[in-house]
């Protein structure tokens, strides 16, 4: 399955979930227009409406993120890859991994499980990279402990939960930093490259991908 087909399937599901939430909201609002409803019933319906508003808002955010990724100068690729199971243990199934392909200069979403829940989770990580909220290690291309934190996983699991995925990180993620690690967007480019080189990390700020260490010359515009 090609990258574009995964994206198309994800966008279709975003649209489906949004429309389902919208229809439910309309039904709840219609119920509220009836006379003689108890305070409990009114409060309950308003809570239901608020929940659907939250779902619709999340879907709009997901759609916007996909639009921004599609316009990025950084290449993002999605590929099925069952070999990523090696990153886990015999008791933990590795559904997906987002990493940096050092040879190609691509951010690659690798899927052991091709469900929309996993696709949405991993594409959230891709967008986090686009925004300078997470990064990769230059030696392995995998998530950098300096930039990838527990909050990144919370956001990705939350996104996946709207499509039937697990809603919160499992215990295997507990070792990640609880701080919200990201790159200061106001840092001058020369210093950003120096940070990438000295820390051996890959990150993106203001439309430039900074690749540190021995790969510093491979600056991707």
PDB file of C-alpha atoms in Angstrom, residues 106-216:
ATOM      1  CA  UNK A 106      12.881  11.174   4.953  1.00  0.00           C
ATOM      2  CA  UNK A 107      10.765  10.979   8.080  1.00  0.00           C
ATOM      3  CA  UNK A 108       9.335   7.479   7.780  1.00  0.00           C
ATOM      4  CA  UNK A 109       6.230   6.152   9.470  1.00  0.00           C
ATOM      5  CA  UNK A 110       6.667   2.376   9.601  1.00  0.00           C
ATOM      6  CA  UNK A 111       3.568   0.285  10.249  1.00  0.00           C
ATOM      7  CA  UNK A 112       3.380  -3.219  11.626  1.00  0.00           C
ATOM      8  CA  UNK A 113      -0.345  -2.610  12.094  1.00  0.00           C
ATOM      9  CA  UNK A 114      -1.997  -0.617   9.293  1.00  0.00           C
ATOM     10  CA  UNK A 115      -5.155   0.355  11.171  1.00  0.00           C
ATOM     11  CA  UNK A 116      -6.230   3.999  11.099  1.00  0.00           C
ATOM     12  CA  UNK A 117      -5.667   4.118  14.865  1.00  0.00           C
ATOM     13  CA  UNK A 118      -1.959   3.360  14.375  1.00  0.00           C
ATOM     14  CA  UNK A 119      -1.651   5.585  11.293  1.00  0.00           C
ATOM     15  CA  UNK A 120      -3.163   8.525  13.207  1.00  0.00           C
ATOM     16  CA  UNK A 121      -0.897   7.906  16.214  1.00  0.00           C
ATOM     17  CA  UNK A 122       2.286   7.861  14.141  1.00  0.00           C
ATOM     18  CA  UNK A 123       1.300  10.801  11.946  1.00  0.00           C
ATOM     19  CA  UNK A 124       0.798  12.787  15.157  1.00  0.00           C
ATOM     20  CA  UNK A 125       4.485  12.122  15.891  1.00  0.00           C
ATOM     21  CA  UNK A 126       5.351  13.224  12.355  1.00  0.00           C
ATOM     22  CA  UNK A 127       3.525  16.490  12.939  1.00  0.00           C
ATOM     23  CA  UNK A 128       5.277  16.901  16.294  1.00  0.00           C
ATOM     24  CA  UNK A 129       8.565  16.711  14.397  1.00  0.00           C
ATOM     25  CA  UNK A 130       7.331  19.284  11.878  1.00  0.00           C
ATOM     26  CA  UNK A 131       6.557  21.623  14.792  1.00  0.00           C
ATOM     27  CA  UNK A 132       9.880  21.144  16.604  1.00  0.00           C
ATOM     28  CA  UNK A 133       8.203  19.268  19.465  1.00  0.00           C
ATOM     29  CA  UNK A 134      10.067  16.007  18.974  1.00  0.00           C
ATOM     30  CA  UNK A 135      13.201  14.803  17.204  1.00  0.00           C
ATOM     31  CA  UNK A 136      15.409  11.872  16.314  1.00  0.00           C
ATOM     32  CA  UNK A 137      18.814  10.461  17.178  1.00  0.00           C
ATOM     33  CA  UNK A 138      21.457  10.731  14.431  1.00  0.00           C
ATOM     34  CA  UNK A 139      22.951   7.319  15.224  1.00  0.00           C
ATOM     35  CA  UNK A 140      19.760   5.280  14.977  1.00  0.00           C
ATOM     36  CA  UNK A 141      17.193   7.580  13.376  1.00  0.00           C
ATOM     37  CA  UNK A 142      14.849   6.686  16.226  1.00  0.00           C
ATOM     38  CA  UNK A 143      13.225   9.079  18.697  1.00  0.00           C
ATOM     39  CA  UNK A 144      15.700  11.186  20.651  1.00  0.00           C
ATOM     40  CA  UNK A 145      15.420  10.964  24.424  1.00  0.00           C
ATOM     41  CA  UNK A 146      16.394  14.641  24.505  1.00  0.00           C
ATOM     42  CA  UNK A 147      13.318  15.730  22.565  1.00  0.00           C
ATOM     43  CA  UNK A 148      10.804  12.888  22.614  1.00  0.00           C
ATOM     44  CA  UNK A 149       8.880  13.008  25.889  1.00  0.00           C
ATOM     45  CA  UNK A 150       5.905  11.447  27.639  1.00  0.00           C
ATOM     46  CA  UNK A 151       3.636  14.323  26.609  1.00  0.00           C
ATOM     47  CA  UNK A 152       4.338  13.536  22.938  1.00  0.00           C
ATOM     48  CA  UNK A 153       3.046  10.015  23.538  1.00  0.00           C
ATOM     49  CA  UNK A 154      -0.017  11.232  25.460  1.00  0.00           C
ATOM     50  CA  UNK A 155      -1.005  13.378  22.451  1.00  0.00           C
ATOM     51  CA  UNK A 156      -0.406  10.544  19.991  1.00  0.00           C
ATOM     52  CA  UNK A 157      -2.387   8.003  22.023  1.00  0.00           C
ATOM     53  CA  UNK A 158      -5.204  10.505  22.456  1.00  0.00           C
ATOM     54  CA  UNK A 159      -5.360  11.004  18.682  1.00  0.00           C
ATOM     55  CA  UNK A 160      -5.395   7.258  18.051  1.00  0.00           C
ATOM     56  CA  UNK A 161      -8.188   6.748  20.588  1.00  0.00           C
ATOM     57  CA  UNK A 162     -10.617   8.638  18.332  1.00  0.00           C
ATOM     58  CA  UNK A 163     -10.161   5.824  15.806  1.00  0.00           C
ATOM     59  CA  UNK A 164     -10.450   2.891  18.187  1.00  0.00           C
ATOM     60  CA  UNK A 165      -6.889   2.811  19.516  1.00  0.00           C
ATOM     61  CA  UNK A 166      -5.558   2.662  23.063  1.00  0.00           C
ATOM     62  CA  UNK A 167      -6.218   5.952  24.838  1.00  0.00           C
ATOM     63  CA  UNK A 168      -3.198   6.227  27.150  1.00  0.00           C
ATOM     64  CA  UNK A 169       0.483   5.183  26.999  1.00  0.00           C
ATOM     65  CA  UNK A 170       1.342   1.782  28.448  1.00  0.00           C
ATOM     66  CA  UNK A 171       3.867   1.303  31.249  1.00  0.00           C
ATOM     67  CA  UNK A 172       6.666   0.830  28.689  1.00  0.00           C
ATOM     68  CA  UNK A 173       6.605   4.614  28.094  1.00  0.00           C
ATOM     69  CA  UNK A 174       6.998   5.574  31.757  1.00  0.00           C
ATOM     70  CA  UNK A 175      10.749   6.092  31.402  1.00  0.00           C
ATOM     71  CA  UNK A 176      10.244   9.016  29.018  1.00  0.00           C
ATOM     72  CA  UNK A 177      10.802  12.518  30.364  1.00  0.00           C
ATOM     73  CA  UNK A 178       7.703  14.095  31.909  1.00  0.00           C
ATOM     74  CA  UNK A 179       8.941  17.530  30.822  1.00  0.00           C
ATOM     75  CA  UNK A 180       7.634  19.029  27.584  1.00  0.00           C
ATOM     76  CA  UNK A 181      10.886  19.001  25.630  1.00  0.00           C
ATOM     77  CA  UNK A 182      11.055  21.041  22.437  1.00  0.00           C
ATOM     78  CA  UNK A 183      13.351  23.347  20.493  1.00  0.00           C
ATOM     79  CA  UNK A 184      13.230  27.091  21.164  1.00  0.00           C
ATOM     80  CA  UNK A 185      11.844  28.499  17.916  1.00  0.00           C
ATOM     81  CA  UNK A 186      13.670  31.829  18.439  1.00  0.00           C
ATOM     82  CA  UNK A 187      17.161  30.289  18.410  1.00  0.00           C
ATOM     83  CA  UNK A 188      19.357  31.527  15.489  1.00  0.00           C
ATOM     84  CA  UNK A 189      20.003  28.933  12.726  1.00  0.00           C
ATOM     85  CA  UNK A 190      23.766  28.694  13.348  1.00  0.00           C
ATOM     86  CA  UNK A 191      23.178  27.883  17.005  1.00  0.00           C
ATOM     87  CA  UNK A 192      20.462  25.375  16.094  1.00  0.00           C
ATOM     88  CA  UNK A 193      22.935  23.535  13.863  1.00  0.00           C
ATOM     89  CA  UNK A 194      25.532  23.630  16.637  1.00  0.00           C
ATOM     90  CA  UNK A 195      22.989  22.137  19.055  1.00  0.00           C
ATOM     91  CA  UNK A 196      22.159  19.406  16.544  1.00  0.00           C
ATOM     92  CA  UNK A 197      25.859  18.633  16.075  1.00  0.00           C
ATOM     93  CA  UNK A 198      26.807  18.613  19.747  1.00  0.00           C
ATOM     94  CA  UNK A 199      23.812  16.559  20.886  1.00  0.00           C
ATOM     95  CA  UNK A 200      23.637  14.225  17.909  1.00  0.00           C
ATOM     96  CA  UNK A 201      19.978  14.966  17.183  1.00  0.00           C
ATOM     97  CA  UNK A 202      17.679  15.752  14.274  1.00  0.00           C
ATOM     98  CA  UNK A 203      14.912  18.332  14.593  1.00  0.00           C
ATOM     99  CA  UNK A 204      12.954  20.840  12.540  1.00  0.00           C
ATOM    100  CA  UNK A 205      12.468  24.556  13.166  1.00  0.00           C
ATOM    101  CA  UNK A 206      10.818  27.143  10.898  1.00  0.00           C
ATOM    102  CA  UNK A 207      10.816  24.932   7.834  1.00  0.00           C
ATOM    103  CA  UNK A 208      14.390  23.628   8.148  1.00  0.00           C
ATOM    104  CA  UNK A 209      15.482  20.179   9.244  1.00  0.00           C
ATOM    105  CA  UNK A 210      18.725  20.227  11.234  1.00  0.00           C
ATOM    106  CA  UNK A 211      20.743  17.005  11.118  1.00  0.00           C
ATOM    107  CA  UNK A 212      23.519  16.836  13.671  1.00  0.00           C
ATOM    108  CA  UNK A 213      26.867  15.165  14.112  1.00  0.00           C
ATOM    109  CA  UNK A 214      28.558  13.537  11.097  1.00  0.00           C
ATOM    110  CA  UNK A 215      25.460  14.218   9.042  1.00  0.00           C
ATOM    111  CA  UNK A 216      25.567  18.001   9.563  1.00  0.00           C
TER     112      UNK A 216
END
